XYZ file of C-alpha atoms in Angstrom:
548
model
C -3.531 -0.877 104.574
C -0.925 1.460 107.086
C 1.284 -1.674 107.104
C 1.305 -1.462 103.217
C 2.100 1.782 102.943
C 4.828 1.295 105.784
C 6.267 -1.286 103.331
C 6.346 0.833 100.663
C 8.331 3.722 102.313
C 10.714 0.913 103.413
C 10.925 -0.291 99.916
C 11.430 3.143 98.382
C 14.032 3.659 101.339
C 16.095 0.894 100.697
C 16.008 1.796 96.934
C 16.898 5.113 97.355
C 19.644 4.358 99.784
C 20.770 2.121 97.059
C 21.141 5.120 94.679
C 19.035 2.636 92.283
C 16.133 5.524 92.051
C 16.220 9.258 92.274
C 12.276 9.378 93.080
C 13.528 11.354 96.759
C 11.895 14.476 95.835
C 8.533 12.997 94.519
C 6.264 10.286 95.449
C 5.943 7.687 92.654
C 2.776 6.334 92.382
C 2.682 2.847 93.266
C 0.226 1.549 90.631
C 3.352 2.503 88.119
C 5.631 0.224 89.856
C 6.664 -2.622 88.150
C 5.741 -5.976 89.667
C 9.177 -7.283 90.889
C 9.266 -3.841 93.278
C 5.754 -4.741 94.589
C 6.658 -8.307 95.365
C 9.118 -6.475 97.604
C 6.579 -4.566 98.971
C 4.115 -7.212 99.820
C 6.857 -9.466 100.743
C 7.288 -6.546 103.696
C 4.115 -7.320 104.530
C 4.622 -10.586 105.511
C 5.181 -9.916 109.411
C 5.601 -13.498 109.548
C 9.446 -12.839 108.535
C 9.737 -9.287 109.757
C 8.297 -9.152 113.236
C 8.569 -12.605 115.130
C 11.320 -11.150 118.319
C 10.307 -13.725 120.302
C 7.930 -16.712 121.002
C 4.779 -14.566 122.134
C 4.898 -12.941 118.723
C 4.228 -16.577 116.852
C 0.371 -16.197 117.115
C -0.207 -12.465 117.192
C 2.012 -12.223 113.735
C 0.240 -14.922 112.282
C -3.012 -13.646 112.739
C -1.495 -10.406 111.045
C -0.237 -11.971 108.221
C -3.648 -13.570 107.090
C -4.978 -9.963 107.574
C -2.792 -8.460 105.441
C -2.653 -10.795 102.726
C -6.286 -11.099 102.726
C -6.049 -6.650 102.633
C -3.381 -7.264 98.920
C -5.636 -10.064 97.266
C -8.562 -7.966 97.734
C -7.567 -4.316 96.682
C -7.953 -5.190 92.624
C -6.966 -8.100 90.108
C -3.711 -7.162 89.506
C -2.500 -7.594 92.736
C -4.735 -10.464 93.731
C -3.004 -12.064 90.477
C 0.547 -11.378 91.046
C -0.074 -12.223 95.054
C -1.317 -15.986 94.397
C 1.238 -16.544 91.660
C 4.344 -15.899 93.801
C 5.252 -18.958 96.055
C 8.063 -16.941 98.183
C 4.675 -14.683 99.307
C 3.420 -18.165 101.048
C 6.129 -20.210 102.590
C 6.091 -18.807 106.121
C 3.132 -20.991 107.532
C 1.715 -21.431 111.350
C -0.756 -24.019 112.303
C -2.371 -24.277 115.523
C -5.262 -27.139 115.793
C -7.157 -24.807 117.619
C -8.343 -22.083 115.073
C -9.811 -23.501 111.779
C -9.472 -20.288 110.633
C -6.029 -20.169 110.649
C -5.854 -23.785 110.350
C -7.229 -23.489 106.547
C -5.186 -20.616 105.753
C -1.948 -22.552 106.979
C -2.967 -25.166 104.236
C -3.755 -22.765 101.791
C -0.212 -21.133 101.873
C 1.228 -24.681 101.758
C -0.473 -25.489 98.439
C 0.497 -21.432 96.981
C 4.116 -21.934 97.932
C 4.398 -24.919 95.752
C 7.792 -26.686 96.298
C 9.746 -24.031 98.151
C 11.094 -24.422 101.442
C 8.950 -23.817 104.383
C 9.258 -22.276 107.425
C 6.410 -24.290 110.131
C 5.237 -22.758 113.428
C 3.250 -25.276 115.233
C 0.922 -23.228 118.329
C -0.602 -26.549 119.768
C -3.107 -24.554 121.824
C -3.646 -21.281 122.728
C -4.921 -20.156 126.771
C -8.127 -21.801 126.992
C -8.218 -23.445 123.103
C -9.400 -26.486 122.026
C -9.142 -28.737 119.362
C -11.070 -32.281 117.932
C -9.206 -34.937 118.197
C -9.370 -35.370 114.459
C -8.150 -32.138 113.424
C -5.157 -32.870 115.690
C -4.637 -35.939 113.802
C -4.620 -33.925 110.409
C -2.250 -31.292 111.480
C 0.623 -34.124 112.591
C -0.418 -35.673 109.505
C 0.013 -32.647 107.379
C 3.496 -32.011 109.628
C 4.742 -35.115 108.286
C 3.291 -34.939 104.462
C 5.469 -31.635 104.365
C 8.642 -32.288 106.574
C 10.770 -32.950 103.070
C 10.176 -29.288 102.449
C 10.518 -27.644 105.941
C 13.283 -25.406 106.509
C 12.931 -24.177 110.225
C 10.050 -25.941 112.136
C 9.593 -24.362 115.572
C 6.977 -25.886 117.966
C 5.311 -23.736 121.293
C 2.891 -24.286 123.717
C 1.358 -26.951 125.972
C 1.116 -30.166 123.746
C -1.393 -31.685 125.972
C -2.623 -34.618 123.970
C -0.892 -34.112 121.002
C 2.501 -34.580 122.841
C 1.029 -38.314 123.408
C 0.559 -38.696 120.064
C 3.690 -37.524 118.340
C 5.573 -39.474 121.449
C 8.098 -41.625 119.693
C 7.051 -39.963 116.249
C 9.798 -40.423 113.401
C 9.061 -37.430 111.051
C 10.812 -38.993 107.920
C 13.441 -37.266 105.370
C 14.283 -33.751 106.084
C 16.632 -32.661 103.556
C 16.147 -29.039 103.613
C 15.716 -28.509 107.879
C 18.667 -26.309 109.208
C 16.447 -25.213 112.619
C 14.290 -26.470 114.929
C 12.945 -24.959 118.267
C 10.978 -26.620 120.937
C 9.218 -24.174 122.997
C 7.942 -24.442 126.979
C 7.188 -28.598 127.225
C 9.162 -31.622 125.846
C 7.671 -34.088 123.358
C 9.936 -37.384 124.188
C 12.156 -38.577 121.367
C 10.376 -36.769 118.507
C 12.873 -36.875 115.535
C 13.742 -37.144 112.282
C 14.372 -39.967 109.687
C 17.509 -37.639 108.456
C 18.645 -34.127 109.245
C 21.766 -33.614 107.389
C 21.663 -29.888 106.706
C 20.237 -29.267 110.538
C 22.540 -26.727 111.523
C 20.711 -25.004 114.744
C 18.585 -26.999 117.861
C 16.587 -25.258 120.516
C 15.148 -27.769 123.113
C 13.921 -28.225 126.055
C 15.988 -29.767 129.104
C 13.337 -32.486 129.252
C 13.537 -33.670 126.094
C 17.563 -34.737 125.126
C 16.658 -37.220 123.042
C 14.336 -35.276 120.425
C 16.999 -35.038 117.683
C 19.241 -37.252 119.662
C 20.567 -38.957 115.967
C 20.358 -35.276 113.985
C 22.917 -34.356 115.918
C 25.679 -35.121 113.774
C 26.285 -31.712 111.928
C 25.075 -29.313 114.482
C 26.536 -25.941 115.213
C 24.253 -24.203 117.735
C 22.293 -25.494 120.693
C 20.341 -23.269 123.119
C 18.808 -25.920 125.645
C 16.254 -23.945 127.780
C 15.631 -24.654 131.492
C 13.224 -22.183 131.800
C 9.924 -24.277 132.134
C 11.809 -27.273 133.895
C 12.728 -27.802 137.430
C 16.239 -28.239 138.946
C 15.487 -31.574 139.957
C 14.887 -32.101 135.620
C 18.335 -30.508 135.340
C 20.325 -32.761 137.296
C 18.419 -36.163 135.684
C 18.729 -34.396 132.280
C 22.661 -33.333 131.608
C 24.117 -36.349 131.706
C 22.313 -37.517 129.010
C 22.462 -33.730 127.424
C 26.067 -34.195 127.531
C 26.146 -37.594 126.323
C 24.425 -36.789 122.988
C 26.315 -32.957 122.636
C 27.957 -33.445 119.041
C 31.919 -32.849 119.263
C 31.963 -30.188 116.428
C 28.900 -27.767 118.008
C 30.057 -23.949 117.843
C 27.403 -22.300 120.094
C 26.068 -23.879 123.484
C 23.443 -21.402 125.201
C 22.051 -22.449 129.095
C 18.888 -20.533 129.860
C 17.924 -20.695 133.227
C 14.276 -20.251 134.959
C 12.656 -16.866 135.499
C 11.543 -16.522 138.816
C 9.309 -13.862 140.189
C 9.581 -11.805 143.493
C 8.009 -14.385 145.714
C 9.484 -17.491 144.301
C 12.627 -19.099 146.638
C 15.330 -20.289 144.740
C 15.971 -24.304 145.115
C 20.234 -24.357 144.044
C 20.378 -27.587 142.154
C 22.792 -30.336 142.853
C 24.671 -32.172 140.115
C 26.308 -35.652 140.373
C 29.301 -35.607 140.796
C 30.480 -38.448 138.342
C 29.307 -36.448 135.231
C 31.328 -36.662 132.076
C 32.276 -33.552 130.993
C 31.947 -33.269 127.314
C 35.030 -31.689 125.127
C 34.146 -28.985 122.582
C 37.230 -27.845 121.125
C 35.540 -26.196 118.056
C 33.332 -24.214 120.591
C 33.409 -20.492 119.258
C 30.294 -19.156 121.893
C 29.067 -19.835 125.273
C 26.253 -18.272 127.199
C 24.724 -18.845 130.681
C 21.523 -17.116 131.433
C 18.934 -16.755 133.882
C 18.374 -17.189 137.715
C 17.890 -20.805 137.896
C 21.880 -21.250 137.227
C 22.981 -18.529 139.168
C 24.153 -20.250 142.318
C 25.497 -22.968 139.925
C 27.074 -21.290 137.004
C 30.763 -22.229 137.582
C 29.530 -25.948 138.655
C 27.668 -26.136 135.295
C 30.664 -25.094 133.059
C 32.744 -27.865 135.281
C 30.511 -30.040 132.967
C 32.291 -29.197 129.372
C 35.450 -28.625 128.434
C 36.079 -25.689 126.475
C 39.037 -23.866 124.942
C 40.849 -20.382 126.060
C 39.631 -18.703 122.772
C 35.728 -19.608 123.769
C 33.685 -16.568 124.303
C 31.757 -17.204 127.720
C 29.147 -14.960 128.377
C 27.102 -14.335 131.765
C 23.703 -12.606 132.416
C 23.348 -13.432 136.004
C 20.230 -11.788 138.148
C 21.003 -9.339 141.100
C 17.345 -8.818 142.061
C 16.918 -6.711 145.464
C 13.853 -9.666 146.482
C 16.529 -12.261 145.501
C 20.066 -11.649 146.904
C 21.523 -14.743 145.085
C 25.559 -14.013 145.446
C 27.374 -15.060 141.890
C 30.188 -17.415 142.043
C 33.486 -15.905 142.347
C 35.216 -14.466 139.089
C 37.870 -16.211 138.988
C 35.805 -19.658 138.738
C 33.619 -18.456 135.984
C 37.042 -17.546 133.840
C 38.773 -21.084 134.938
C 35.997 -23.744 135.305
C 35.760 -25.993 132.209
C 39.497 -24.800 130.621
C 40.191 -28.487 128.780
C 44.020 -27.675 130.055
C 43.858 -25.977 133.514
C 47.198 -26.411 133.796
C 48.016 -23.299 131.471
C 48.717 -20.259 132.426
C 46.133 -18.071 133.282
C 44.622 -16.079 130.514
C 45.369 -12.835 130.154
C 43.437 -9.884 129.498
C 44.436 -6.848 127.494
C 40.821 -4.975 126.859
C 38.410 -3.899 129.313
C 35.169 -2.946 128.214
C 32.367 -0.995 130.711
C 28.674 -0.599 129.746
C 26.927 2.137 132.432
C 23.306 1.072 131.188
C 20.166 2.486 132.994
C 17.514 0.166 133.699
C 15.202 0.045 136.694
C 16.276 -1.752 140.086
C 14.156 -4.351 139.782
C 15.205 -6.184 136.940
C 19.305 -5.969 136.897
C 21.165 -8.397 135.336
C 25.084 -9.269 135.843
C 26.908 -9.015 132.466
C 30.253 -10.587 132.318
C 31.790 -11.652 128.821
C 35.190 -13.040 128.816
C 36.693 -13.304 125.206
C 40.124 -13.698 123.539
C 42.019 -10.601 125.755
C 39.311 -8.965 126.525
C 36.427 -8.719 129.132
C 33.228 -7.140 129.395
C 30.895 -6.053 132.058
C 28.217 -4.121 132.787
C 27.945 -1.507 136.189
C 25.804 -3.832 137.993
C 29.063 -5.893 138.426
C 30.027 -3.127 140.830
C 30.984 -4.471 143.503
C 30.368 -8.307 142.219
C 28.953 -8.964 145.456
C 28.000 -6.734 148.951
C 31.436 -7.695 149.736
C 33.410 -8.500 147.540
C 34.614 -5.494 144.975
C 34.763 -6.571 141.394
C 37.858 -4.006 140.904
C 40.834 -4.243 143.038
C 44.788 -4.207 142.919
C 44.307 -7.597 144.246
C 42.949 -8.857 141.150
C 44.295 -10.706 138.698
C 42.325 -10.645 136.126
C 42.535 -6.913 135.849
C 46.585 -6.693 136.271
C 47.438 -6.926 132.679
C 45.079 -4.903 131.381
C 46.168 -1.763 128.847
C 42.709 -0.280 127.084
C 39.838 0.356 128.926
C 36.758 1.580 127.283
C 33.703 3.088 129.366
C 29.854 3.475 127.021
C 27.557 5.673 128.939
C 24.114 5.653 126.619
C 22.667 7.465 128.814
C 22.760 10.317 131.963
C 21.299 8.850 134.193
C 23.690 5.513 136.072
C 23.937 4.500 138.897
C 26.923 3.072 140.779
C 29.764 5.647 139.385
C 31.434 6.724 142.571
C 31.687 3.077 143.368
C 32.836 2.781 139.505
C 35.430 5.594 139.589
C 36.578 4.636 143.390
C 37.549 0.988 142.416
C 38.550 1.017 138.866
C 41.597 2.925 138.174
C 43.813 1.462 140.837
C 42.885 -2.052 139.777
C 44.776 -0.604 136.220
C 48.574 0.068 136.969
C 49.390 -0.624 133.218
C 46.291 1.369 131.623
C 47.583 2.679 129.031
C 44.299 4.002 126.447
C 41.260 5.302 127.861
C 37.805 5.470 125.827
C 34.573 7.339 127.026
C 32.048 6.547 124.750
C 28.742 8.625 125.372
C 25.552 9.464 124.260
C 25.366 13.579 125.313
C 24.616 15.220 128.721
C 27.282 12.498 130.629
C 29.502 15.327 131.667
C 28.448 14.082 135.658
C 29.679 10.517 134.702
C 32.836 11.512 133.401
C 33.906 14.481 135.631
C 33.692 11.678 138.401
C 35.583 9.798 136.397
C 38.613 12.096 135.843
C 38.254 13.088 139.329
C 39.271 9.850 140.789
C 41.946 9.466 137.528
C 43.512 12.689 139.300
C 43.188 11.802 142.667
C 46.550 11.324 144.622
C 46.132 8.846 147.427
C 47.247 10.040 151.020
C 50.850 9.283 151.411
C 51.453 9.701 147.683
C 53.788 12.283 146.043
C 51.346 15.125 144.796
C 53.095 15.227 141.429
C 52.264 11.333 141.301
C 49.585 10.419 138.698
C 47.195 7.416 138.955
C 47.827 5.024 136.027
C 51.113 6.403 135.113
C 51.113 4.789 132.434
C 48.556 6.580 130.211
C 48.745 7.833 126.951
C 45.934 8.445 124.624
C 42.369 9.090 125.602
C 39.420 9.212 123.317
C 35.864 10.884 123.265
C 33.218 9.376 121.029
C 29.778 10.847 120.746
C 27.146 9.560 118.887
C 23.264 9.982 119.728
C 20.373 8.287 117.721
C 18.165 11.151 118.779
C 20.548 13.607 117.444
C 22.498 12.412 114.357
C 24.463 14.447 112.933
C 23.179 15.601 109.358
C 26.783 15.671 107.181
C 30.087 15.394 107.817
C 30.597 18.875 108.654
C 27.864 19.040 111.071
C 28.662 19.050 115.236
C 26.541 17.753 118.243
C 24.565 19.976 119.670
C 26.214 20.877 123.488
C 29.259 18.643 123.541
C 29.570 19.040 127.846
C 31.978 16.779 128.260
C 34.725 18.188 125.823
C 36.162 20.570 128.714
C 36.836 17.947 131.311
C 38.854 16.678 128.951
C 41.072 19.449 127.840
C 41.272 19.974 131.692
C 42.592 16.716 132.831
C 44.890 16.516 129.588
C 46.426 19.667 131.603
C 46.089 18.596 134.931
C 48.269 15.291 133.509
C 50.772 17.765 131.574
C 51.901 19.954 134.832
C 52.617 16.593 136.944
C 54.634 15.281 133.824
C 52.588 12.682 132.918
C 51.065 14.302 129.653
C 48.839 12.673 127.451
C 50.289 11.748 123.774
C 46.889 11.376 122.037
C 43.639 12.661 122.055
C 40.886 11.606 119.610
C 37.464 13.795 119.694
C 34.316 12.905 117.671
C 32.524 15.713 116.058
C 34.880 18.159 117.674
C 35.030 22.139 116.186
C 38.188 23.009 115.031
C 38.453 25.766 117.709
C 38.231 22.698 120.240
C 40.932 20.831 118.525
C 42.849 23.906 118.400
C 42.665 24.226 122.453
C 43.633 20.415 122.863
C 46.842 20.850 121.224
C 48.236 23.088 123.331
C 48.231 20.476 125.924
C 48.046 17.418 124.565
C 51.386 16.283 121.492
C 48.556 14.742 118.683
C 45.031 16.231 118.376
C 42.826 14.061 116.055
C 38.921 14.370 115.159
C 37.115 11.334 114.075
C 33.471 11.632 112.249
C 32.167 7.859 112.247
C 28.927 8.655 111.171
C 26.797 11.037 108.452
C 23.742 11.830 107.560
C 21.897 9.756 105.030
C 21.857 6.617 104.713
C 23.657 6.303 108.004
C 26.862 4.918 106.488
C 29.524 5.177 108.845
C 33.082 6.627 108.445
C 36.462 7.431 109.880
C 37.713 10.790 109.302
């Protein structure tokens, strides 16, 4: 019963928040609620909607779920009553041939949700499960009997014997299906009579015929290459980009996960591919170490416009020194017009994320004027620096924004050494931190101050800028009104020193914005700086967030 009770607060939470009940100073008892606010509770309850994160939650969830429900329909009559006669309490259903347990229940919530739409997991087999040959038979059967109702059907594991028997399948009308996600291993040209409200397609790189003719009015792919070899990769995108539908929106690559003592193979493609033209194409993501060697090759394949978001998470693992393919390829490769002008890039944006040595990623986002990388970047490779006045991608650039979470980073010096000279036209600098980053920053104003040898010592680095902004917010210390002040802002001081340090070389600062600053502080800043402004984005509450 805890994850009733959980519900509940979350209920009364929301409500509250809301400003739709005033019960904040008193616990209402909830056999006085009235029935619609305990649908909402129980509805909570259904971890089936709430807790699935990703596809190793499917089973554990739906185990949950049966728990739970069988916890409501069993505390009293009232409850048992109201449960069984609301269908939206039932229409998130998993089947797996394997447990009859679970295999009954999955039928039961079928007939309870009546005609509403569904959403289907199908676990063929779990680690060591097995399943009669006719109770496989009745769960494609039932799959089919209910595919004019299904909403999202997403199917994981190893189909074994099943996969031979929906080989070829044609699942009939699916009016209401907007997703579908194949998980690990392909399942041939599985599809449906008609899809025309399928919106979003997860599939494996094996299998690019499986809703080969749904394609017509999809938005989002994510074809995953993480259970398939490179050898399946180079048979399989032709034919991938052969059936890609000219009006898709989001295209996500996920590579293969490799573990320490695993040798990367770099795949090969052919070279007489045909790329496929996206011009509607709002999103595109590369992931994973099985594409790292051949990321810019890959995105030869499509054609994509200027405005496309591309976004990178590219491995850097100590066990595997796989270099990444120069920037410049991964910003140019696929353009549909190379023959513009190079974008250009007005926004830089610099996540200092800790996370342990092991398991760094590469994070490079290029969007409309702006790109994005995390400190692993630095230097892209052993050697090759990511920021230098040699750059071009960096030569236009005017705002620069730096988010330090947390203390503890790695790489600064090698972020503060390279950084600012890359910048001549920086002209807005943003430190965005978490508390306690007064390290991280010092070295950071240190190198802003620096004067390199040869240089006239009144000389500032980035002469250019002009405003410079602190923002402090900590989910472990949120402030409680609008009034109230983080609790040992350290890094306020470095910045009322370099403000002067800029002012007495006659480069002063015209702007300084402060989050949660005193008025004393503010009061110290103008003397140095011409405009003095403090910003409160966020109060206590309901966490609603705010400019002052």
């Amino acid at each position: 019963m805890r994850l009733l009770f959980n519900a509940t607060d979350r209920v009364f939470a929301h409500i509250t928040c809301k400003g739709q009940s005033k019960a904040g100073k008193h616990r209402t008892s909830i056999e006085s609620l009235p029935n619609e606010t305990l649908i909402e509770i129980f509805d909570n309850c259904n971890v089936m909607k709430t807790r699935i994160w990703n596809d190793r939650d499917i089973l554990p969830t739906s185990i949950f779920q049966r728990i739970s429900i069988l916890a409501i329909t069993h505390t009293c009559s009232h409850w048992r009553n109201l449960t069984l006669s609301t269908p939206g309490l039932w229409t998130h259903i998993h089947y797996t041939p394997d447990n009859e347990r679970l295999f009954e229940y999955a039928r039961t919530c079928e007939r309870r949700s009546q005609d509403l739409p569904l959403v289907v997991y199908f676990q063929t087999f779990r680690e060591g499960g097995q399943a009669s040959t006719d109770l496989i038979s009745l769960t494609i059967y039932t799959l089919m009997s209910i595919c004019p109702r299904v909403r999202k059907l997403v199917v994981n594991g190893n189909l074994g014997s099943i996969g031979e028997m929906l080989w070829g399948t044609v699942m009939g009308e699916a009016p209401f299906l907007e997703e579908v996600q194949i998980i690990r291993q392909p399942i041939g040209d599985l599809s449906f009579k008609s899809a025309p409200s399928l919106k979003r397609v997860r599939l494996g790189v094996s299998s690019p015929f499986l809703i080969a003719p749904n394609f017509t009015n999809l938005t989002s792919l994510v074809i995953d290459i993480r259970y398939a070899s490179c050898q399946d990769l180079r048979v399989a995108l032709p034919e991938i980009l052969a059936a890609l539908p000219r009006g898709l929106e989001e295209l996500a690559l996920r590579g293969t996960r490799y573990t320490n003592r695993q040798r990367v193979s770099p795949c090969t493609f052919e070279q007489n591919v045909t790329p496929a033209i996206l011009r509607r194409l709002r999103k595109f993501v590369i992931s994973g170490e099985g594409l790292n060697p051949q990321v810019a090759e890959v995105l030869s394949c499509f054609r994509i416009p200027d405005t496309t978001l591309r976004q990178f998470s590219l491995p850097c693992h100590r066990h595997l020194p796989i270099p990444p393919p120069p920037l410049d390829r991964l910003v140019m490769a696929g353009r549909i017009d190379p023959g513009l002008r190079r974008p250009s890039f007005k926004r830089l944006h610099l996540i200092c994320n800790h996370r342990h040595p092991e398991s760094e990623h590469r994070y490079f986002a290029v969007g409309m004027e702006a790109l994005t990388f995390n400190h692993t970047c630095i230097p892209w490779t052993d050697h090759a620096p990511l920021f230098n006045s040699a750059n071009p991608l960096l030569s236009e650039v005017e705002e620069l924004a730096i988010i330090v979470p947390m203390r503890y980073v790695k790489r600064v010096d090698e972020v503060a050494k390279y950084l600012f000279p890359a910048l001549p036209l920086l002209r807005k600098f943003t430190f965005s931190t978490g508390g306690g980053c007064e390290t991280v920053l010092g070295k950071l104003v240190e190198e802003l101050s620096r004067v390199a040898e040869g240089e006239d010592p009144g000389s500032a680095r980035c002469p250019l800028l002009e405003e410079m902004s602190l923002l402090y917010y900590n989910p472990r210390d949120p402030p409680q009104s609008k009034w109230d002040g983080p609790h040992g802002l350290t890094e306020l001081p470095l910045v009322l020193e370099f403000a002067e340090e800029r002012k007495k070389r006659g480069r002063g600062l015209r702007k300084v914005v402060v989050e949660r600053c005193s008025e004393g502080d503010l009061l110290a800043l103008r003397s140095a700086v011409g405009e003095v402004r403090g910003v409160r984005r966020w109060t206590g509450g309901c966490g609603i967030a705010e400019a002052g």
